[in-house]
Tab-separated table of C-alpha atoms in Angstrom:
chain	number	residue	atom	x	y	z
A	1	MET	CA	-46.844	-51.698	95.604
A	2	ALA	CA	-44.360	-51.154	92.802
A	3	GLU	CA	-45.531	-49.448	89.651
A	4	PRO	CA	-45.425	-51.644	86.530
A	5	SER	CA	-42.407	-50.901	84.366
A	6	VAL	CA	-43.150	-49.047	81.133
A	7	ASP	CA	-40.900	-49.123	78.078
A	8	PRO	CA	-40.236	-45.437	77.320
A	9	ARG	CA	-39.069	-46.170	73.783
A	10	VAL	CA	-41.340	-45.171	70.914
A	11	PRO	CA	-42.204	-47.957	68.422
A	12	THR	CA	-41.674	-46.971	64.787
A	13	VAL	CA	-42.203	-50.323	63.021
A	14	ILE	CA	-44.255	-53.295	64.195
A	15	ALA	CA	-44.231	-56.478	62.140
A	16	ASP	CA	-46.944	-58.854	63.330
A	17	ASP	CA	-46.702	-62.422	61.947
A	18	VAL	CA	-45.816	-61.159	58.460
A	19	HIS	CA	-45.993	-63.595	55.534
A	20	ILE	CA	-44.981	-62.509	52.015
A	21	VAL	CA	-45.790	-64.781	49.082
A	22	TYR	CA	-44.688	-64.186	45.503
A	23	ARG	CA	-46.707	-65.678	42.668
A	24	VAL	CA	-44.650	-66.470	39.593
A	25	ASN	CA	-46.499	-67.105	36.361
A	26	GLY	CA	-45.360	-69.748	33.922
A	27	ALA	CA	-44.018	-72.328	36.326
A	28	LYS	CA	-43.990	-74.756	33.410
A	29	THR	CA	-42.299	-73.546	30.276
A	30	GLY	CA	-42.541	-74.877	26.783
A	31	ARG	CA	-42.739	-73.904	23.168
A	32	GLY	CA	-45.873	-73.054	21.304
A	33	SER	CA	-47.542	-70.344	19.338
A	34	ALA	CA	-49.344	-67.363	20.843
A	35	THR	CA	-52.568	-68.705	19.298
A	36	ALA	CA	-52.158	-72.017	21.131
A	37	ALA	CA	-51.499	-70.202	24.391
A	38	LEU	CA	-54.640	-68.099	23.919
A	39	SER	CA	-56.677	-71.241	23.220
A	40	ARG	CA	-55.455	-72.806	26.476
A	41	MET	CA	-56.441	-69.671	28.390
A	42	LEU	CA	-59.928	-69.702	26.880
A	43	ARG	CA	-60.392	-73.400	27.793
A	44	ARG	CA	-59.636	-72.810	31.460
A	45	GLY	CA	-62.437	-73.307	33.913
A	46	PRO	CA	-63.135	-71.280	37.078
A	47	GLY	CA	-60.899	-73.528	39.169
A	48	ASP	CA	-57.907	-73.224	36.882
A	49	ALA	CA	-56.866	-69.697	37.892
A	50	ASP	CA	-53.844	-70.813	39.909
A	51	ARG	CA	-52.642	-73.519	37.556
A	52	GLY	CA	-49.195	-72.822	36.204
A	53	VAL	CA	-48.540	-70.316	38.992
A	54	ARG	CA	-45.682	-71.100	41.359
A	55	LYS	CA	-45.866	-69.692	44.880
A	56	VAL	CA	-42.685	-68.593	46.656
A	57	HIS	CA	-43.108	-68.101	50.413
A	58	ALA	CA	-40.383	-65.461	50.830
A	59	VAL	CA	-41.136	-64.303	54.408
A	60	ARG	CA	-42.660	-66.671	56.957
A	61	GLY	CA	-44.313	-65.356	60.110
A	62	VAL	CA	-41.810	-62.621	60.998
A	63	SER	CA	-42.616	-60.511	64.065
A	64	PHE	CA	-40.586	-57.760	65.723
A	65	VAL	CA	-40.860	-54.206	67.098
A	66	ALA	CA	-38.378	-51.478	66.098
A	67	HIS	CA	-37.995	-48.322	68.186
A	68	ARG	CA	-37.003	-44.762	67.485
A	69	GLY	CA	-33.250	-44.277	67.694
A	70	GLU	CA	-32.373	-47.865	66.779
A	71	ALA	CA	-30.102	-48.986	63.953
A	72	ILE	CA	-31.014	-52.572	63.073
A	73	GLY	CA	-28.992	-54.843	60.819
A	74	LEU	CA	-30.631	-57.506	58.658
A	75	ILE	CA	-28.449	-60.505	57.881
A	76	GLY	CA	-28.937	-63.903	56.284
A	77	SER	CA	-28.006	-66.029	53.305
A	78	ASN	CA	-28.887	-64.949	49.775
A	79	GLY	CA	-32.616	-65.420	49.238
A	80	SER	CA	-33.414	-65.390	52.955
A	81	GLY	CA	-36.028	-62.635	52.606
A	82	LYS	CA	-34.118	-59.568	53.811
A	83	SER	CA	-34.883	-57.265	50.862
A	84	THR	CA	-38.440	-58.598	50.652
A	85	LEU	CA	-39.031	-57.703	54.296
A	86	LEU	CA	-37.760	-54.162	53.699
A	87	ARG	CA	-40.105	-53.771	50.736
A	88	ALA	CA	-43.003	-54.876	52.943
A	89	ILE	CA	-42.065	-52.314	55.609
A	90	ALA	CA	-41.918	-49.654	52.895
A	91	GLY	CA	-45.448	-50.565	51.809
A	92	LEU	CA	-44.340	-51.866	48.406
A	93	LEU	CA	-45.393	-55.481	49.043
A	94	PRO	CA	-48.695	-56.344	50.747
A	95	PRO	CA	-48.434	-59.193	53.274
A	96	GLU	CA	-50.270	-62.409	52.460
A	97	ARG	CA	-50.963	-62.696	56.188
A	98	GLY	CA	-50.128	-60.523	59.170
A	99	ARG	CA	-49.678	-56.763	59.324
A	100	VAL	CA	-46.951	-54.118	59.233
A	101	TYR	CA	-47.519	-50.931	61.229
A	102	THR	CA	-45.268	-47.877	60.830
A	103	ASP	CA	-45.078	-44.568	62.637
A	104	GLY	CA	-44.043	-41.987	60.076
A	105	GLN	CA	-42.983	-42.403	56.464
A	106	PRO	CA	-40.585	-45.279	55.664
A	107	SER	CA	-37.986	-44.608	52.961
A	108	LEU	CA	-36.301	-47.483	51.132
A	109	LEU	CA	-32.853	-46.929	49.641
A	110	GLY	CA	-31.522	-49.782	47.508
A	111	VAL	CA	-28.505	-49.985	45.268
A	112	ASN	CA	-30.844	-50.876	42.398
A	113	ALA	CA	-33.179	-47.931	42.950
A	114	ALA	CA	-33.653	-46.187	39.630
A	115	LEU	CA	-31.974	-42.925	38.819
A	116	MET	CA	-32.638	-41.213	35.513
A	117	ASN	CA	-29.601	-42.084	33.427
A	118	ASP	CA	-30.172	-39.437	30.755
A	119	LEU	CA	-30.208	-36.626	33.305
A	120	THR	CA	-27.165	-35.119	34.960
A	121	GLY	CA	-26.228	-35.883	38.528
A	122	GLU	CA	-27.236	-32.332	39.365
A	123	ARG	CA	-30.767	-32.858	38.041
A	124	ASN	CA	-31.022	-36.189	39.864
A	125	VAL	CA	-30.124	-34.499	43.146
A	126	ILE	CA	-32.990	-32.063	42.635
A	127	LEU	CA	-35.521	-34.681	41.536
A	128	GLY	CA	-34.443	-37.125	44.234
A	129	GLY	CA	-34.818	-34.478	46.906
A	130	LEU	CA	-38.263	-33.512	45.648
A	131	ALA	CA	-39.300	-37.172	45.590
A	132	MET	CA	-38.348	-37.448	49.276
A	133	GLY	CA	-40.523	-34.453	50.148
A	134	MET	CA	-37.827	-31.825	50.420
A	135	SER	CA	-38.622	-28.291	49.248
A	136	ARG	CA	-36.587	-26.652	46.488
A	137	GLU	CA	-35.150	-24.304	49.082
A	138	GLN	CA	-34.024	-27.230	51.260
A	139	ILE	CA	-32.437	-28.920	48.259
A	140	LYS	CA	-30.624	-25.713	47.337
A	141	GLU	CA	-29.306	-25.367	50.900
A	142	ARG	CA	-28.067	-28.972	51.032
A	143	TYR	CA	-27.002	-29.403	47.415
A	144	GLN	CA	-23.276	-28.817	47.891
A	145	ASP	CA	-23.192	-31.019	50.994
A	146	ILE	CA	-24.807	-33.848	48.970
A	147	VAL	CA	-22.237	-33.545	46.189
A	148	ASP	CA	-19.320	-33.304	48.613
A	149	PHE	CA	-20.572	-36.262	50.659
A	150	SER	CA	-20.854	-38.464	47.561
A	151	GLY	CA	-17.311	-37.696	46.493
A	152	ILE	CA	-18.199	-38.056	42.817
A	153	ASN	CA	-16.529	-34.722	41.989
A	154	ASP	CA	-13.233	-35.693	43.612
A	155	LYS	CA	-11.737	-36.541	40.206
A	156	GLY	CA	-13.637	-34.180	37.939
A	157	ASP	CA	-16.880	-32.323	37.462
A	158	PHE	CA	-18.999	-35.476	37.162
A	159	ILE	CA	-22.084	-33.913	38.765
A	160	THR	CA	-22.728	-32.048	35.490
A	161	LEU	CA	-22.508	-35.213	33.362
A	162	PRO	CA	-25.355	-37.633	32.551
A	163	MET	CA	-25.785	-40.479	35.049
A	164	ARG	CA	-25.123	-43.024	32.285
A	165	THR	CA	-21.462	-41.946	32.383
A	166	TYR	CA	-21.152	-42.942	36.066
A	167	SER	CA	-19.790	-46.203	37.371
A	168	SER	CA	-22.140	-48.315	39.488
A	169	GLY	CA	-20.225	-47.228	42.587
A	170	MET	CA	-20.578	-43.540	41.769
A	171	SER	CA	-24.316	-43.948	41.184
A	172	ALA	CA	-24.761	-45.778	44.484
A	173	ARG	CA	-22.767	-43.163	46.393
A	174	LEU	CA	-24.839	-40.326	44.950
A	175	ARG	CA	-28.071	-42.199	45.700
A	176	PHE	CA	-27.045	-42.713	49.326
A	177	SER	CA	-25.965	-39.077	49.621
A	178	ILE	CA	-29.336	-37.824	48.373
A	179	ALA	CA	-31.243	-40.055	50.792
A	180	ALA	CA	-28.968	-39.223	53.720
A	181	ALA	CA	-29.503	-35.479	53.234
A	182	LYS	CA	-32.960	-35.749	54.770
A	183	ASP	CA	-33.906	-36.751	58.298
A	184	HIS	CA	-36.060	-39.874	58.057
A	185	ASP	CA	-38.636	-41.413	60.351
A	186	VAL	CA	-37.584	-44.850	59.077
A	187	LEU	CA	-34.700	-45.252	56.617
A	188	MET	CA	-34.026	-48.672	55.069
A	189	ILE	CA	-30.690	-49.182	53.328
A	190	ASP	CA	-30.207	-52.237	51.129
A	191	GLU	CA	-26.491	-52.940	50.622
A	192	ALA	CA	-25.649	-49.261	50.067
A	193	LEU	CA	-22.522	-49.486	52.200
A	194	ALA	CA	-21.139	-52.312	50.083
A	195	THR	CA	-20.228	-49.782	47.401
A	196	GLY	CA	-17.506	-47.185	47.529
A	197	ASP	CA	-14.122	-47.082	49.188
A	198	ALA	CA	-13.333	-47.304	52.882
A	199	ARG	CA	-13.506	-43.521	53.290
A	200	PHE	CA	-17.047	-43.358	51.892
A	201	GLN	CA	-18.144	-46.320	54.013
A	202	LYS	CA	-16.857	-44.518	57.106
A	203	ARG	CA	-18.779	-41.349	56.156
A	204	SER	CA	-21.907	-43.422	55.559
A	205	GLU	CA	-21.642	-45.123	58.929
A	206	GLU	CA	-21.189	-41.757	60.653
A	207	ARG	CA	-24.277	-40.405	58.893
A	208	ILE	CA	-26.327	-43.412	60.017
A	209	ARG	CA	-25.298	-42.728	63.608
A	210	GLU	CA	-26.424	-39.108	63.145
A	211	LEU	CA	-29.797	-40.277	61.821
A	212	ARG	CA	-30.203	-42.446	64.911
A	213	ALA	CA	-29.344	-39.495	67.162
A	214	GLU	CA	-31.963	-37.418	65.360
A	215	ALA	CA	-34.597	-39.917	66.553
A	216	GLY	CA	-34.925	-41.865	63.319
A	217	THR	CA	-34.856	-45.643	62.862
A	218	VAL	CA	-32.407	-47.225	60.431
A	219	PHE	CA	-32.514	-50.713	58.910
A	220	LEU	CA	-29.362	-51.890	57.138
A	221	VAL	CA	-29.106	-54.954	54.898
A	222	SER	CA	-25.460	-55.873	54.376
A	223	HIS	CA	-23.261	-58.895	53.780
A	224	SER	CA	-20.448	-57.057	55.537
A	225	ASN	CA	-20.434	-58.100	59.175
A	226	LYS	CA	-17.977	-55.271	59.868
A	227	SER	CA	-20.456	-52.662	58.584
A	228	ILE	CA	-23.171	-54.214	60.747
A	229	ARG	CA	-20.904	-54.201	63.817
A	230	ASP	CA	-19.790	-50.626	63.243
A	231	THR	CA	-23.295	-49.306	62.619
A	232	CYS	CA	-26.002	-51.352	64.327
A	233	GLY	CA	-26.868	-52.073	67.923
A	234	ARG	CA	-29.344	-54.825	67.086
A	235	VAL	CA	-29.571	-57.515	64.400
A	236	LEU	CA	-32.391	-59.536	62.845
A	237	TRP	CA	-31.158	-62.803	61.322
A	238	LEU	CA	-33.411	-64.210	58.597
A	239	GLU	CA	-32.957	-67.672	57.115
A	240	ARG	CA	-35.313	-69.166	54.509
A	241	GLY	CA	-37.805	-66.418	55.248
A	242	GLU	CA	-37.957	-67.100	58.996
A	243	LEU	CA	-36.642	-64.925	61.823
A	244	ARG	CA	-33.966	-67.134	63.298
A	245	MET	CA	-32.611	-64.697	65.894
A	246	ASP	CA	-33.217	-61.131	67.105
A	247	GLY	CA	-30.879	-59.540	69.603
A	248	PRO	CA	-27.753	-57.485	70.323
A	249	THR	CA	-25.360	-57.249	67.397
A	250	ASP	CA	-22.424	-59.174	68.881
A	251	GLU	CA	-24.597	-62.060	70.086
A	252	VAL	CA	-26.430	-62.528	66.794
A	253	LEU	CA	-23.337	-62.148	64.618
A	254	ARG	CA	-21.438	-64.650	66.765
A	255	GLU	CA	-24.124	-67.282	66.131
A	256	TYR	CA	-24.419	-66.313	62.462
A	257	GLU	CA	-20.669	-66.679	61.941
A	258	LYS	CA	-20.802	-70.142	63.516
A	259	PHE	CA	-23.618	-71.015	61.112
A	260	THR	CA	-21.790	-69.761	58.031
A	261	GLY	CA	-18.328	-70.870	59.099
A	262	ARG	CA	-16.904	-67.360	58.706
């Protein structure tokens, strides 16, 4: 009798029927004094708590299993729930229903992640490394590699200048470089490869492949199908908060490009 087959891959993220709902206050807008608004609040009864609150069902029943060593692309139209799903995996948004299970510490890197504009790039490298759990000794060892990888010193000594003097592309490149200096259990990248020139994008894609080889799991949100093809072996396609397709990169992108007409 044949032994049952066992999947040797190690799960790192399990999403089980995940629903994410945003509640937006002030669905109805209008003029009026603060006193009038306070009076309306005081007149509310116990059943009025949700009045004037609009619910946005951003992720609807998404389920999947990610494994160690995978690089997974997330694609979909604007507002399809890609970034929201990453925030749920990172533990920043609690699901309305369903559960997210992770093995290890997820790290979310987004192009809008805050850096401290009044501090120099050098100080941000140190603080960013500490925030990711690196020791000061590790940061010191990897500091020059981070600066060189980012390329922000290619045209001057920008690393010693305040972050407010950087372009948005320079900030994003430094942010990616800091995050990529550490080996991650689960690294989630939200549009980071959309910034920078072709040379930096190539370096970023190579680093993602290294992270995969080092047994991490990478999620990449991008509107660049080329970046997804060059980087990811699997793609999740979200549309209106629902998981429309999950499979090998070429198969999913082929259907997505038919859908979008690109």
